[in-house]
mmCIF file of C-alpha atoms in Angstrom:
data_model
loop_
_atom_site.group_PDB
_atom_site.id
_atom_site.type_symbol
_atom_site.label_atom_id
_atom_site.label_comp_id
_atom_site.label_asym_id
_atom_site.label_seq_id
_atom_site.Cartn_x
_atom_site.Cartn_y
_atom_site.Cartn_z
ATOM 1 C CA MET A 1 -2.541 2.007 32.992
ATOM 2 C CA ASP A 2 -0.017 4.830 33.365
ATOM 3 C CA HIS A 3 1.375 6.172 30.093
ATOM 4 C CA GLN A 4 4.184 8.640 29.525
ATOM 5 C CA LEU A 5 3.815 11.335 26.889
ATOM 6 C CA ALA A 6 5.441 10.498 23.579
ATOM 7 C CA THR A 7 8.721 12.302 23.069
ATOM 8 C CA PRO A 8 9.656 14.197 19.898
ATOM 9 C CA LYS A 9 12.247 11.482 19.194
ATOM 10 C CA GLU A 10 9.600 8.738 19.453
ATOM 11 C CA LEU A 11 7.271 10.645 17.124
ATOM 12 C CA LEU A 12 10.146 11.250 14.706
ATOM 13 C CA THR A 13 11.170 7.581 14.731
ATOM 14 C CA SER A 14 7.600 6.300 14.402
ATOM 15 C CA SER A 15 6.500 8.551 11.574
ATOM 16 C CA THR A 16 9.701 8.334 9.556
ATOM 17 C CA SER A 17 10.067 4.558 9.936
ATOM 18 C CA TYR A 18 6.559 4.001 8.565
ATOM 19 C CA LEU A 19 7.174 6.477 5.745
ATOM 20 C CA LEU A 20 10.446 4.765 4.826
ATOM 21 C CA HIS A 21 8.750 1.357 4.937
ATOM 22 C CA LEU A 22 6.196 2.714 2.458
ATOM 23 C CA ARG A 23 9.017 4.016 0.236
ATOM 24 C CA ASP A 24 10.734 0.613 0.313
ATOM 25 C CA THR A 25 7.461 -1.173 -0.448
ATOM 26 C CA LEU A 26 6.942 1.020 -3.509
ATOM 27 C CA ALA A 27 10.171 -0.430 -4.939
ATOM 28 C CA LEU A 28 8.136 -3.624 -5.509
ATOM 29 C CA VAL A 29 5.562 -1.764 -7.618
ATOM 30 C CA PRO A 30 6.039 -1.165 -11.367
ATOM 31 C CA ASP A 31 5.018 2.306 -12.601
ATOM 32 C CA ALA A 32 2.122 0.883 -14.619
ATOM 33 C CA THR A 33 0.792 -0.773 -11.457
ATOM 34 C CA TYR A 34 1.323 2.379 -9.350
ATOM 35 C CA THR A 35 -1.135 4.254 -11.570
ATOM 36 C CA ARG A 36 -3.433 1.313 -12.401
ATOM 37 C CA ILE A 37 -7.060 1.873 -11.433
ATOM 38 C CA SER A 38 -8.514 -0.749 -9.121
ATOM 39 C CA THR A 39 -11.634 -2.681 -10.062
ATOM 40 C CA ALA A 40 -12.321 -3.454 -6.389
ATOM 41 C CA LEU A 41 -12.076 0.235 -5.384
ATOM 42 C CA PRO A 42 -13.065 2.131 -8.560
ATOM 43 C CA GLY A 43 -11.009 5.289 -9.085
ATOM 44 C CA SER A 44 -8.398 4.167 -6.568
ATOM 45 C CA THR A 45 -4.708 3.710 -7.393
ATOM 46 C CA ILE A 46 -1.676 2.983 -5.252
ATOM 47 C CA GLY A 47 -0.278 6.367 -6.279
ATOM 48 C CA LYS A 48 -3.414 8.209 -5.170
ATOM 49 C CA HIS A 49 -3.193 6.630 -1.709
ATOM 50 C CA VAL A 50 0.483 7.596 -1.414
ATOM 51 C CA ARG A 51 -0.338 11.161 -2.449
ATOM 52 C CA HIS A 52 -3.267 11.313 -0.034
ATOM 53 C CA VAL A 53 -1.249 10.382 3.049
ATOM 54 C CA LEU A 54 1.673 12.643 2.157
ATOM 55 C CA ASP A 55 -0.704 15.565 1.586
ATOM 56 C CA HIS A 56 -1.866 15.167 5.202
ATOM 57 C CA PHE A 57 1.676 15.176 6.601
ATOM 58 C CA MET A 58 2.752 18.171 4.531
ATOM 59 C CA LEU A 59 -0.351 20.189 5.382
ATOM 60 C CA LEU A 60 0.257 19.643 9.093
ATOM 61 C CA LEU A 61 3.973 20.406 8.859
ATOM 62 C CA ALA A 62 3.360 23.597 6.864
ATOM 63 C CA SER A 63 0.638 24.853 9.182
ATOM 64 C CA SER A 64 0.889 27.749 11.566
ATOM 65 C CA GLY A 65 -1.342 26.134 14.162
ATOM 66 C CA ARG A 66 -4.558 25.821 12.107
ATOM 67 C CA VAL A 67 -5.204 22.738 9.977
ATOM 68 C CA ASN A 68 -8.106 21.696 7.784
ATOM 69 C CA TYR A 69 -7.220 18.342 6.226
ATOM 70 C CA SER A 70 -10.155 18.688 3.810
ATOM 71 C CA LEU A 71 -8.542 21.763 2.243
ATOM 72 C CA ARG A 72 -5.155 20.207 1.538
ATOM 73 C CA GLU A 73 -3.353 20.810 -1.727
ATOM 74 C CA ARG A 74 -3.402 17.630 -3.762
ATOM 75 C CA ASN A 75 0.103 17.172 -5.150
ATOM 76 C CA GLU A 76 -0.846 15.090 -8.182
ATOM 77 C CA ASP A 77 2.766 14.661 -9.335
ATOM 78 C CA THR A 78 3.243 12.350 -6.322
ATOM 79 C CA GLN A 79 0.700 9.903 -7.730
ATOM 80 C CA SER A 80 2.117 9.883 -11.279
ATOM 81 C CA SER A 81 5.110 7.530 -10.847
ATOM 82 C CA VAL A 82 6.857 5.398 -8.258
ATOM 83 C CA ALA A 83 9.934 7.637 -8.423
ATOM 84 C CA SER A 84 7.908 10.789 -7.761
ATOM 85 C CA GLY A 85 6.095 9.052 -4.893
ATOM 86 C CA GLN A 86 9.367 7.898 -3.356
ATOM 87 C CA ALA A 87 10.890 11.369 -3.761
ATOM 88 C CA ALA A 88 7.853 12.935 -2.078
ATOM 89 C CA ILE A 89 8.184 10.463 0.798
ATOM 90 C CA LEU A 90 11.832 11.459 1.279
ATOM 91 C CA ARG A 91 10.880 15.167 1.247
ATOM 92 C CA THR A 92 8.252 14.444 3.895
ATOM 93 C CA VAL A 93 10.768 12.541 6.038
ATOM 94 C CA GLU A 94 13.220 15.442 5.776
ATOM 95 C CA ARG A 95 10.492 17.921 6.725
ATOM 96 C CA ILE A 96 9.551 15.876 9.794
ATOM 97 C CA ARG A 97 13.224 15.636 10.772
ATOM 98 C CA SER A 98 13.658 19.399 10.393
ATOM 99 C CA VAL A 99 10.709 19.965 12.726
ATOM 100 C CA LEU A 100 11.459 17.330 15.375
ATOM 101 C CA GLU A 101 15.200 16.648 15.535
ATOM 102 C CA ASP A 102 17.277 17.592 18.573
ATOM 103 C CA GLY A 103 17.842 21.286 18.939
ATOM 104 C CA CYS A 104 14.595 22.298 17.299
ATOM 105 C CA SER A 105 12.396 24.808 19.045
ATOM 106 C CA VAL A 106 9.117 23.048 18.213
ATOM 107 C CA ASN A 107 7.130 21.690 21.142
ATOM 108 C CA VAL A 108 5.056 18.606 20.291
ATOM 109 C CA GLU A 109 2.548 19.792 22.898
ATOM 110 C CA SER A 110 2.014 23.018 20.927
ATOM 111 C CA PRO A 111 -1.705 23.522 20.365
ATOM 112 C CA VAL A 112 -3.117 22.956 16.909
ATOM 113 C CA CYS A 113 -6.632 23.945 15.879
ATOM 114 C CA ILE A 114 -8.191 21.347 13.588
ATOM 115 C CA GLU A 115 -11.013 22.666 11.416
ATOM 116 C CA ASP A 116 -13.452 20.475 9.539
ATOM 117 C CA THR A 117 -17.031 20.143 8.402
ATOM 118 C CA LEU A 118 -19.322 17.843 10.350
ATOM 119 C CA PRO A 119 -22.158 15.816 8.836
ATOM 120 C CA GLY A 120 -24.960 18.288 8.254
ATOM 121 C CA GLY A 121 -22.538 20.921 6.986
ATOM 122 C CA ASN A 122 -21.518 22.616 10.239
ATOM 123 C CA ASP A 123 -17.923 23.875 10.238
ATOM 124 C CA ARG A 124 -16.279 23.211 13.596
ATOM 125 C CA ALA A 125 -12.899 23.466 15.301
ATOM 126 C CA PHE A 126 -11.180 20.906 17.510
ATOM 127 C CA VAL A 127 -8.239 21.437 19.853
ATOM 128 C CA SER A 128 -5.286 19.117 19.413
ATOM 129 C CA THR A 129 -1.487 19.210 19.601
ATOM 130 C CA LEU A 130 1.273 18.948 17.034
ATOM 131 C CA GLY A 131 2.347 15.590 18.477
ATOM 132 C CA ARG A 132 -1.181 14.180 18.447
ATOM 133 C CA GLU A 133 -1.712 15.284 14.859
ATOM 134 C CA LEU A 134 1.618 13.834 13.747
ATOM 135 C CA TRP A 135 0.523 10.534 15.295
ATOM 136 C CA PHE A 136 -2.852 10.905 13.522
ATOM 137 C CA CYS A 137 -1.034 11.345 10.193
ATOM 138 C CA THR A 138 1.101 8.267 10.925
ATOM 139 C CA HIS A 139 -1.882 6.121 11.911
ATOM 140 C CA HIS A 140 -3.854 7.457 8.939
ATOM 141 C CA MET A 141 -0.949 6.344 6.725
ATOM 142 C CA ILE A 142 -1.014 2.844 8.264
ATOM 143 C CA HIS A 143 -4.719 2.614 7.367
ATOM 144 C CA HIS A 144 -4.013 3.666 3.780
ATOM 145 C CA ASN A 145 -1.047 1.276 3.649
ATOM 146 C CA ALA A 146 -3.596 -1.481 4.315
ATOM 147 C CA VAL A 147 -5.546 -0.304 1.271
ATOM 148 C CA ILE A 148 -2.291 -0.183 -0.721
ATOM 149 C CA ALA A 149 -1.581 -3.774 0.388
ATOM 150 C CA CYS A 150 -5.037 -4.829 -0.854
ATOM 151 C CA LEU A 151 -4.379 -3.109 -4.179
ATOM 152 C CA MET A 152 -1.020 -4.866 -4.414
ATOM 153 C CA PHE A 153 -2.761 -8.222 -3.909
ATOM 154 C CA GLU A 154 -5.385 -7.269 -6.509
ATOM 155 C CA PHE A 155 -2.588 -6.525 -8.989
ATOM 156 C CA GLY A 156 -0.697 -9.770 -8.249
ATOM 157 C CA LEU A 157 1.996 -8.284 -5.990
ATOM 158 C CA GLN A 158 3.018 -9.418 -2.502
ATOM 159 C CA PRO A 159 3.447 -6.626 0.082
ATOM 160 C CA PRO A 160 6.033 -7.122 2.846
ATOM 161 C CA LYS A 161 4.850 -9.188 5.813
ATOM 162 C CA GLU A 162 4.356 -6.402 8.389
ATOM 163 C CA PHE A 163 3.417 -3.677 5.905
ATOM 164 C CA ALA A 164 0.224 -1.909 6.967
ATOM 165 C CA TYR A 165 0.073 -3.213 10.527
ATOM 166 C CA ALA A 166 -0.340 -0.807 13.424
ATOM 167 C CA PRO A 167 2.235 -1.050 16.233
ATOM 168 C CA SER A 168 -0.445 -2.365 18.612
ATOM 169 C CA THR A 169 -1.304 -5.173 16.177
ATOM 170 C CA ILE A 170 2.348 -6.162 15.835
ATOM 171 C CA LYS A 171 2.822 -6.048 19.625
ATOM 172 C CA ARG A 172 -0.276 -8.165 20.231
ATOM 173 C CA SER A 173 0.785 -10.810 17.707
ATOM 174 C CA GLN A 174 4.189 -11.366 19.347
#
């Protein structure tokens, strides 16, 4: 199968559309539910999952070519209320737009060094690109959206029909 490289516009559209879908889904969640601790996933809240995915995006977008997702700053205000989560999502969308919109000088094929600790404690580096990492952050968000959907069900809420489905899953089901 022959695939073309994703364009900055496609990455922009993909990441921001999923972020905005998350923001819209949060409108269905009362504040008390946003911060409610799950019994199925002890310690987990909808707000913590929102904060977690946004921390990944913001770390990547603030990087100067070196990223260690394990060392991200945890913006706990994001997990404290639906309004703060939605505001953080909009800030993330604006940051992505500022990096990827037409006329920007950022190349999605720019190399990015990913640093992390492997099992056994060895610190290692991996070579990636800005575009690949933005797609990682988007796909990582989809995975956490699935957890958010499960938490919504646990708390008696109904997530939107296609919330938390990867594009390939949606394509395959059509």
